């Protein structure tokens, strides 16, 4: 799937019908999470409850794997209990490893790369729009299916609604998979210029640029007829022109004098839709998705005869480039050697890797069934190994005469903070195998 941070392009089905009520184990959608754009968009990743700076004896390992997570927290005035989010119910697919990320709000830490980047974007808007934009960075990430999908016109059969791609608390409630989920409610509150920053959640595969929790910033600006009329433009042309001007300025503010290009895109909530790319380190890199907001969204939320632009930025993707951070898991590190390298207000200080610890590769092969999905496999690996899992990669696949398919996956284990012992990696792999067999109903080879 492809996301504002991470892009992957192996959508096997263009527009698959999905059974939203299907439970995790019944999930039938076998596409990667091409999320909202081009029929689909993109996504991001979790860490397991494992603190990667601890060494384990084999005996203690299993116990450690089941570390208790804090069970009550508060976000933006809403109290959230673990049992309200993680439920033993077929309509719930939220694991503890994801619950443990709720409330961490990296974007609200001024000394953290994600917070530093958020503040740099705020500076741009404050300077260029005389602080007209209202900033929200503490809206609760638990939203209704209506907010996350219906309010922004995501079609009923869109792949992003599947249990394979999105974390459902129950059939009507999800962990937001994009900050666009707040557009409609803010419009109804009378907001016309706003920035929403927050943590967003997507079930996904595992590699250095994908994590099931990441951060986005949504921008939204409404225009009234007098604004486009004074320039003799129609509402859409005016909004698109203002949008491009604004985002080109923002990109220069963050990256300096870079080469940029606009690419046509598809999002359900905007028309026309665009992506902005910059030429960076010898290739074109996507910076954001944006467009002119669909009239239906404006009309339904009290803005008849208005026009608007909107954009969505993936903060990790940009921060990885701006700070030279090689692996997305590092954002979640509490290691002083990572944290101490960043200072509030200093965008683009280059991260110096403190050490590169050796990887450990483990392969596993199994016969899959119709309900097998890579996202479900990755969810198990994250649940067991947390941030010690660096990649999960399909390295071989074949179908036998009886039309049964075998997959071989290579799991790379590596800590960002220390060397792993053979013993603990073997234990992790053994736990993964056990869970894969029992939860995914596949036959190990
Ligand atoms: N919600 C989109 C995503 O998660 C990003 C996005 C694209 C937001 C276009 C927007 C927009 O507001 O206009 O990938």
mmCIF file of N, CA, C and O in Angstrom, residues 264-341:
data_model
loop_
_atom_site.group_PDB
_atom_site.id
_atom_site.type_symbol
_atom_site.label_atom_id
_atom_site.label_comp_id
_atom_site.label_asym_id
_atom_site.label_seq_id
_atom_site.Cartn_x
_atom_site.Cartn_y
_atom_site.Cartn_z
ATOM 1 N N UNK A 264 -0.574 14.599 -10.829
ATOM 2 C CA UNK A 264 -2.013 14.367 -10.611
ATOM 3 C C UNK A 264 -2.203 13.127 -9.756
ATOM 4 O O UNK A 264 -1.464 12.161 -9.891
ATOM 5 N N UNK A 265 -3.191 13.168 -8.883
ATOM 6 C CA UNK A 265 -3.408 12.031 -7.984
ATOM 7 C C UNK A 265 -4.904 11.793 -7.830
ATOM 8 O O UNK A 265 -5.722 12.502 -8.426
ATOM 9 N N UNK A 266 -5.240 10.790 -7.051
ATOM 10 C CA UNK A 266 -6.656 10.555 -6.730
ATOM 11 C C UNK A 266 -6.817 10.413 -5.225
ATOM 12 O O UNK A 266 -6.090 9.646 -4.581
ATOM 13 N N UNK A 267 -7.708 11.168 -4.655
ATOM 14 C CA UNK A 267 -8.160 10.969 -3.275
ATOM 15 C C UNK A 267 -9.674 11.120 -3.289
ATOM 16 O O UNK A 267 -10.196 11.968 -4.025
ATOM 17 N N UNK A 268 -10.378 10.358 -2.476
ATOM 18 C CA UNK A 268 -11.845 10.450 -2.526
ATOM 19 C C UNK A 268 -12.373 11.814 -2.083
ATOM 20 O O UNK A 268 -13.465 12.198 -2.469
ATOM 21 N N UNK A 269 -11.588 12.524 -1.286
ATOM 22 C CA UNK A 269 -12.101 13.755 -0.671
ATOM 23 C C UNK A 269 -11.773 15.020 -1.444
ATOM 24 O O UNK A 269 -12.217 16.108 -1.076
ATOM 25 N N UNK A 270 -10.953 14.920 -2.496
ATOM 26 C CA UNK A 270 -10.567 16.120 -3.236
ATOM 27 C C UNK A 270 -10.695 15.912 -4.741
ATOM 28 O O UNK A 270 -10.550 14.805 -5.244
ATOM 29 N N UNK A 271 -10.960 16.991 -5.445
ATOM 30 C CA UNK A 271 -10.973 16.956 -6.905
ATOM 31 C C UNK A 271 -10.814 18.387 -7.426
ATOM 32 O O UNK A 271 -11.634 19.225 -7.101
ATOM 33 N N UNK A 272 -9.778 18.692 -8.182
ATOM 34 C CA UNK A 272 -8.677 17.802 -8.522
ATOM 35 C C UNK A 272 -7.791 17.494 -7.320
ATOM 36 O O UNK A 272 -7.828 18.200 -6.316
ATOM 37 N N UNK A 273 -7.006 16.422 -7.450
ATOM 38 C CA UNK A 273 -6.075 16.013 -6.388
ATOM 39 C C UNK A 273 -4.651 16.004 -6.946
ATOM 40 O O UNK A 273 -4.453 15.714 -8.130
ATOM 41 N N UNK A 274 -3.715 16.309 -6.091
ATOM 42 C CA UNK A 274 -2.316 16.377 -6.522
ATOM 43 C C UNK A 274 -1.389 15.776 -5.472
ATOM 44 O O UNK A 274 -1.733 15.697 -4.296
ATOM 45 N N UNK A 275 -0.187 15.459 -5.946
ATOM 46 C CA UNK A 275 0.911 15.172 -5.020
ATOM 47 C C UNK A 275 2.056 16.093 -5.375
ATOM 48 O O UNK A 275 2.263 16.380 -6.556
ATOM 49 N N UNK A 276 2.765 16.514 -4.358
ATOM 50 C CA UNK A 276 3.930 17.352 -4.599
ATOM 51 C C UNK A 276 5.174 16.493 -4.382
ATOM 52 O O UNK A 276 5.287 15.794 -3.368
ATOM 53 N N UNK A 277 6.068 16.538 -5.344
ATOM 54 C CA UNK A 277 7.317 15.777 -5.216
ATOM 55 C C UNK A 277 8.500 16.730 -5.278
ATOM 56 O O UNK A 277 8.430 17.770 -5.932
ATOM 57 N N UNK A 278 9.563 16.351 -4.598
ATOM 58 C CA UNK A 278 10.793 17.147 -4.697
ATOM 59 C C UNK A 278 11.919 16.249 -5.198
ATOM 60 O O UNK A 278 11.894 15.030 -4.993
ATOM 61 N N UNK A 279 12.882 16.883 -5.852
ATOM 62 C CA UNK A 279 14.040 16.124 -6.315
ATOM 63 C C UNK A 279 15.077 16.162 -5.209
ATOM 64 O O UNK A 279 15.630 17.204 -4.882
ATOM 65 N N UNK A 280 15.268 15.032 -4.578
ATOM 66 C CA UNK A 280 16.079 14.999 -3.373
ATOM 67 C C UNK A 280 16.968 13.763 -3.408
ATOM 68 O O UNK A 280 16.482 12.655 -3.648
ATOM 69 N N UNK A 281 18.244 13.942 -3.144
ATOM 70 C CA UNK A 281 19.204 12.837 -3.182
ATOM 71 C C UNK A 281 19.037 11.983 -4.429
ATOM 72 O O UNK A 281 18.865 10.783 -4.381
ATOM 73 N N UNK A 282 18.984 12.686 -5.530
ATOM 74 C CA UNK A 282 18.959 12.071 -6.849
ATOM 75 C C UNK A 282 17.721 11.260 -7.203
ATOM 76 O O UNK A 282 17.732 10.429 -8.100
ATOM 77 N N UNK A 283 16.633 11.497 -6.446
ATOM 78 C CA UNK A 283 15.380 10.923 -6.952
ATOM 79 C C UNK A 283 14.179 11.785 -6.555
ATOM 80 O O UNK A 283 14.283 12.626 -5.652
ATOM 81 N N UNK A 284 13.074 11.537 -7.259
ATOM 82 C CA UNK A 284 11.847 12.267 -6.929
ATOM 83 C C UNK A 284 11.207 11.645 -5.702
ATOM 84 O O UNK A 284 11.039 10.438 -5.643
ATOM 85 N N UNK A 285 10.901 12.479 -4.746
ATOM 86 C CA UNK A 285 10.316 11.982 -3.499
ATOM 87 C C UNK A 285 8.992 12.693 -3.237
ATOM 88 O O UNK A 285 8.902 13.914 -3.334
ATOM 89 N N UNK A 286 7.975 11.905 -2.910
ATOM 90 C CA UNK A 286 6.671 12.482 -2.636
ATOM 91 C C UNK A 286 6.692 13.181 -1.278
ATOM 92 O O UNK A 286 7.186 12.631 -0.297
ATOM 93 N N UNK A 287 6.175 14.391 -1.243
ATOM 94 C CA UNK A 287 6.174 15.149 0.016
ATOM 95 C C UNK A 287 4.796 15.148 0.661
ATOM 96 O O UNK A 287 4.660 15.061 1.876
ATOM 97 N N UNK A 288 3.757 15.255 -0.160
ATOM 98 C CA UNK A 288 2.412 15.352 0.411
ATOM 99 C C UNK A 288 1.355 15.061 -0.637
ATOM 100 O O UNK A 288 1.629 15.057 -1.835
ATOM 101 N N UNK A 289 0.123 14.840 -0.160
ATOM 102 C CA UNK A 289 -1.056 14.715 -1.013
ATOM 103 C C UNK A 289 -1.980 15.883 -0.701
ATOM 104 O O UNK A 289 -2.018 16.353 0.442
ATOM 105 N N UNK A 290 -2.728 16.326 -1.701
ATOM 106 C CA UNK A 290 -3.575 17.509 -1.464
ATOM 107 C C UNK A 290 -4.601 17.657 -2.576
ATOM 108 O O UNK A 290 -4.613 16.873 -3.521
ATOM 109 N N UNK A 291 -5.437 18.677 -2.462
ATOM 110 C CA UNK A 291 -6.385 18.939 -3.533
ATOM 111 C C UNK A 291 -7.438 19.943 -3.144
ATOM 112 O O UNK A 291 -7.411 20.512 -2.047
ATOM 113 N N UNK A 292 -8.356 20.140 -4.077
ATOM 114 C CA UNK A 292 -9.484 21.038 -3.835
ATOM 115 C C UNK A 292 -10.608 20.181 -3.247
ATOM 116 O O UNK A 292 -10.991 19.162 -3.834
ATOM 117 N N UNK A 293 -11.104 20.591 -2.106
ATOM 118 C CA UNK A 293 -12.051 19.767 -1.342
ATOM 119 C C UNK A 293 -13.361 19.584 -2.115
ATOM 120 O O UNK A 293 -13.879 20.533 -2.724
ATOM 121 N N UNK A 294 -13.857 18.350 -2.112
ATOM 122 C CA UNK A 294 -15.125 18.043 -2.771
ATOM 123 C C UNK A 294 -16.226 18.928 -2.193
ATOM 124 O O UNK A 294 -16.362 19.053 -0.971
ATOM 125 N N UNK A 295 -17.042 19.488 -3.085
ATOM 126 C CA UNK A 295 -18.152 20.353 -2.657
ATOM 127 C C UNK A 295 -19.076 19.651 -1.658
ATOM 128 O O UNK A 295 -19.572 20.264 -0.724
ATOM 129 N N UNK A 296 -19.265 18.352 -1.861
ATOM 130 C CA UNK A 296 -20.178 17.615 -0.977
ATOM 131 C C UNK A 296 -19.750 17.726 0.490
ATOM 132 O O UNK A 296 -20.580 17.841 1.387
ATOM 133 N N UNK A 297 -18.448 17.696 0.724
ATOM 134 C CA UNK A 297 -17.954 17.786 2.115
ATOM 135 C C UNK A 297 -18.261 19.173 2.675
ATOM 136 O O UNK A 297 -18.731 19.321 3.810
ATOM 137 N N UNK A 298 -18.036 20.188 1.865
ATOM 138 C CA UNK A 298 -18.286 21.557 2.336
ATOM 139 C C UNK A 298 -19.778 21.759 2.595
ATOM 140 O O UNK A 298 -20.184 22.256 3.658
ATOM 141 N N UNK A 299 -20.598 21.358 1.640
ATOM 142 C CA UNK A 299 -22.051 21.589 1.760
ATOM 143 C C UNK A 299 -22.642 20.877 2.963
ATOM 144 O O UNK A 299 -23.423 21.443 3.723
ATOM 145 N N UNK A 300 -22.233 19.617 3.138
ATOM 146 C CA UNK A 300 -22.795 18.828 4.239
ATOM 147 C C UNK A 300 -22.396 19.378 5.604
ATOM 148 O O UNK A 300 -22.962 19.025 6.625
ATOM 149 N N UNK A 301 -21.347 20.188 5.617
ATOM 150 C CA UNK A 301 -20.853 20.650 6.911
ATOM 151 C C UNK A 301 -20.927 22.169 7.067
ATOM 152 O O UNK A 301 -20.099 22.783 7.730
ATOM 153 N N UNK A 302 -21.948 22.732 6.407
ATOM 154 C CA UNK A 302 -22.289 24.132 6.662
ATOM 155 C C UNK A 302 -21.521 25.146 5.847
ATOM 156 O O UNK A 302 -21.510 26.322 6.189
ATOM 157 N N UNK A 303 -20.892 24.738 4.743
ATOM 158 C CA UNK A 303 -20.133 25.701 3.936
ATOM 159 C C UNK A 303 -20.651 25.729 2.498
ATOM 160 O O UNK A 303 -19.942 25.389 1.551
ATOM 161 N N UNK A 304 -21.927 26.146 2.360
ATOM 162 C CA UNK A 304 -22.526 26.229 1.037
ATOM 163 C C UNK A 304 -21.898 27.413 0.312
ATOM 164 O O UNK A 304 -21.609 28.447 0.927
ATOM 165 N N UNK A 305 -21.659 27.246 -0.986
ATOM 166 C CA UNK A 305 -21.104 28.329 -1.798
ATOM 167 C C UNK A 305 -19.691 28.761 -1.392
ATOM 168 O O UNK A 305 -19.311 29.908 -1.579
ATOM 169 N N UNK A 306 -18.969 27.853 -0.798
ATOM 170 C CA UNK A 306 -17.568 28.130 -0.463
ATOM 171 C C UNK A 306 -16.685 27.203 -1.277
ATOM 172 O O UNK A 306 -17.174 26.316 -1.980
ATOM 173 N N UNK A 307 -15.395 27.407 -1.154
ATOM 174 C CA UNK A 307 -14.438 26.514 -1.795
ATOM 175 C C UNK A 307 -13.348 26.261 -0.754
ATOM 176 O O UNK A 307 -13.245 27.010 0.234
ATOM 177 N N UNK A 308 -12.523 25.239 -0.952
ATOM 178 C CA UNK A 308 -11.478 24.972 0.057
ATOM 179 C C UNK A 308 -10.373 24.132 -0.534
ATOM 180 O O UNK A 308 -10.580 23.391 -1.496
ATOM 181 N N UNK A 309 -9.194 24.270 0.076
ATOM 182 C CA UNK A 309 -8.140 23.294 -0.228
ATOM 183 C C UNK A 309 -7.832 22.493 1.039
ATOM 184 O O UNK A 309 -8.123 22.935 2.157
ATOM 185 N N UNK A 310 -7.198 21.327 0.812
ATOM 186 C CA UNK A 310 -6.754 20.506 1.949
ATOM 187 C C UNK A 310 -5.464 19.804 1.546
ATOM 188 O O UNK A 310 -5.204 19.582 0.364
ATOM 189 N N UNK A 311 -4.653 19.496 2.561
ATOM 190 C CA UNK A 311 -3.467 18.681 2.281
ATOM 191 C C UNK A 311 -3.202 17.752 3.452
ATOM 192 O O UNK A 311 -3.695 17.967 4.566
ATOM 193 N N UNK A 312 -2.428 16.705 3.216
ATOM 194 C CA UNK A 312 -2.006 15.794 4.280
ATOM 195 C C UNK A 312 -0.524 15.487 4.134
ATOM 196 O O UNK A 312 -0.064 15.101 3.063
ATOM 197 N N UNK A 313 0.203 15.724 5.218
ATOM 198 C CA UNK A 313 1.660 15.496 5.234
ATOM 199 C C UNK A 313 1.970 14.295 6.109
ATOM 200 O O UNK A 313 1.478 14.217 7.234
ATOM 201 N N UNK A 314 2.828 13.397 5.649
ATOM 202 C CA UNK A 314 3.306 12.319 6.517
ATOM 203 C C UNK A 314 4.578 12.793 7.195
ATOM 204 O O UNK A 314 5.581 13.047 6.522
ATOM 205 N N UNK A 315 4.537 12.935 8.502
ATOM 206 C CA UNK A 315 5.669 13.585 9.174
ATOM 207 C C UNK A 315 6.923 12.701 9.241
ATOM 208 O O UNK A 315 8.040 13.196 9.107
ATOM 209 N N UNK A 316 6.762 11.403 9.465
ATOM 210 C CA UNK A 316 7.949 10.532 9.560
ATOM 211 C C UNK A 316 8.745 10.546 8.272
ATOM 212 O O UNK A 316 9.973 10.628 8.276
ATOM 213 N N UNK A 317 8.042 10.446 7.171
ATOM 214 C CA UNK A 317 8.735 10.419 5.880
ATOM 215 C C UNK A 317 9.633 11.648 5.718
ATOM 216 O O UNK A 317 10.787 11.548 5.337
ATOM 217 N N UNK A 318 9.066 12.812 6.042
ATOM 218 C CA UNK A 318 9.847 14.042 5.894
ATOM 219 C C UNK A 318 10.951 14.117 6.933
ATOM 220 O O UNK A 318 12.085 14.513 6.639
ATOM 221 N N UNK A 319 10.634 13.721 8.162
ATOM 222 C CA UNK A 319 11.644 13.802 9.226
ATOM 223 C C UNK A 319 12.809 12.852 8.947
ATOM 224 O O UNK A 319 13.965 13.173 9.236
ATOM 225 N N UNK A 320 12.524 11.692 8.371
ATOM 226 C CA UNK A 320 13.615 10.747 8.062
ATOM 227 C C UNK A 320 14.606 11.378 7.099
ATOM 228 O O UNK A 320 15.820 11.205 7.220
ATOM 229 N N UNK A 321 14.071 12.126 6.148
ATOM 230 C CA UNK A 321 14.931 12.769 5.157
ATOM 231 C C UNK A 321 15.630 13.987 5.754
ATOM 232 O O UNK A 321 16.839 14.171 5.599
ATOM 233 N N UNK A 322 14.873 14.811 6.467
ATOM 234 C CA UNK A 322 15.447 16.061 6.984
ATOM 235 C C UNK A 322 16.505 15.821 8.059
ATOM 236 O O UNK A 322 17.467 16.575 8.176
ATOM 237 N N UNK A 323 16.305 14.775 8.876
ATOM 238 C CA UNK A 323 17.245 14.514 9.975
ATOM 239 C C UNK A 323 18.172 13.334 9.683
ATOM 240 O O UNK A 323 18.909 12.905 10.561
ATOM 241 N N UNK A 324 18.049 12.756 8.474
ATOM 242 C CA UNK A 324 18.883 11.586 8.136
ATOM 243 C C UNK A 324 18.644 10.409 9.081
ATOM 244 O O UNK A 324 19.607 9.774 9.543
ATOM 245 N N UNK A 325 17.415 10.126 9.370
ATOM 246 C CA UNK A 325 17.110 9.016 10.283
ATOM 247 C C UNK A 325 16.850 7.760 9.438
ATOM 248 O O UNK A 325 15.942 7.741 8.615
ATOM 249 N N UNK A 326 17.677 6.714 9.603
ATOM 250 C CA UNK A 326 17.647 5.607 8.643
ATOM 251 C C UNK A 326 16.528 4.591 8.861
ATOM 252 O O UNK A 326 16.215 3.830 7.959
ATOM 253 N N UNK A 327 15.957 4.553 10.052
ATOM 254 C CA UNK A 327 14.949 3.518 10.321
ATOM 255 C C UNK A 327 13.815 4.140 11.135
ATOM 256 O O UNK A 327 14.051 4.795 12.154
ATOM 257 N N UNK A 328 12.592 3.892 10.697
ATOM 258 C CA UNK A 328 11.414 4.523 11.307
ATOM 259 C C UNK A 328 11.223 4.118 12.778
ATOM 260 O O UNK A 328 10.648 4.851 13.572
ATOM 261 N N UNK A 329 11.788 2.954 13.152
ATOM 262 C CA UNK A 329 11.645 2.520 14.560
ATOM 263 C C UNK A 329 12.354 3.466 15.520
ATOM 264 O O UNK A 329 12.001 3.563 16.693
ATOM 265 N N UNK A 330 13.380 4.148 15.003
ATOM 266 C CA UNK A 330 14.155 5.029 15.895
ATOM 267 C C UNK A 330 13.302 6.128 16.529
ATOM 268 O O UNK A 330 13.579 6.581 17.634
ATOM 269 N N UNK A 331 12.251 6.560 15.816
ATOM 270 C CA UNK A 331 11.408 7.627 16.374
ATOM 271 C C UNK A 331 10.828 7.236 17.733
ATOM 272 O O UNK A 331 10.491 8.086 18.547
ATOM 273 N N UNK A 332 10.685 5.920 17.941
ATOM 274 C CA UNK A 332 10.069 5.439 19.183
ATOM 275 C C UNK A 332 11.093 5.111 20.253
ATOM 276 O O UNK A 332 10.742 4.649 21.337
ATOM 277 N N UNK A 333 12.363 5.331 19.951
ATOM 278 C CA UNK A 333 13.417 4.959 20.881
ATOM 279 C C UNK A 333 13.477 5.922 22.067
ATOM 280 O O UNK A 333 13.344 7.132 21.906
ATOM 281 N N UNK A 334 13.702 5.344 23.235
ATOM 282 C CA UNK A 334 13.917 6.178 24.415
ATOM 283 C C UNK A 334 15.401 6.250 24.753
ATOM 284 O O UNK A 334 15.788 6.722 25.809
ATOM 285 N N UNK A 335 16.219 5.692 23.871
ATOM 286 C CA UNK A 335 17.658 5.654 24.106
ATOM 287 C C UNK A 335 18.213 7.081 24.075
ATOM 288 O O UNK A 335 18.011 7.811 23.091
ATOM 289 N N UNK A 336 18.917 7.445 25.131
ATOM 290 C CA UNK A 336 19.516 8.782 25.231
ATOM 291 C C UNK A 336 20.370 9.122 24.016
ATOM 292 O O UNK A 336 20.469 10.265 23.596
ATOM 293 N N UNK A 337 21.025 8.070 23.455
ATOM 294 C CA UNK A 337 21.915 8.311 22.316
ATOM 295 C C UNK A 337 21.131 8.788 21.092
ATOM 296 O O UNK A 337 21.675 9.385 20.189
ATOM 297 N N UNK A 338 19.835 8.494 21.074
ATOM 298 C CA UNK A 338 18.982 9.022 19.997
ATOM 299 C C UNK A 338 18.400 10.377 20.427
ATOM 300 O O UNK A 338 18.624 11.398 19.782
ATOM 301 N N UNK A 339 17.719 10.353 21.542
ATOM 302 C CA UNK A 339 16.965 11.533 21.988
ATOM 303 C C UNK A 339 17.851 12.773 22.130
ATOM 304 O O UNK A 339 17.469 13.873 21.747
ATOM 305 N N UNK A 340 19.058 12.560 22.680
ATOM 306 C CA UNK A 340 19.890 13.714 23.013
ATOM 307 C C UNK A 340 20.445 14.432 21.771
ATOM 308 O O UNK A 340 21.019 15.502 21.864
ATOM 309 N N UNK A 341 20.256 13.834 20.600
ATOM 310 C CA UNK A 341 20.813 14.467 19.392
ATOM 311 C C UNK A 341 19.952 15.586 18.826
ATOM 312 O O UNK A 341 20.345 16.270 17.893
#
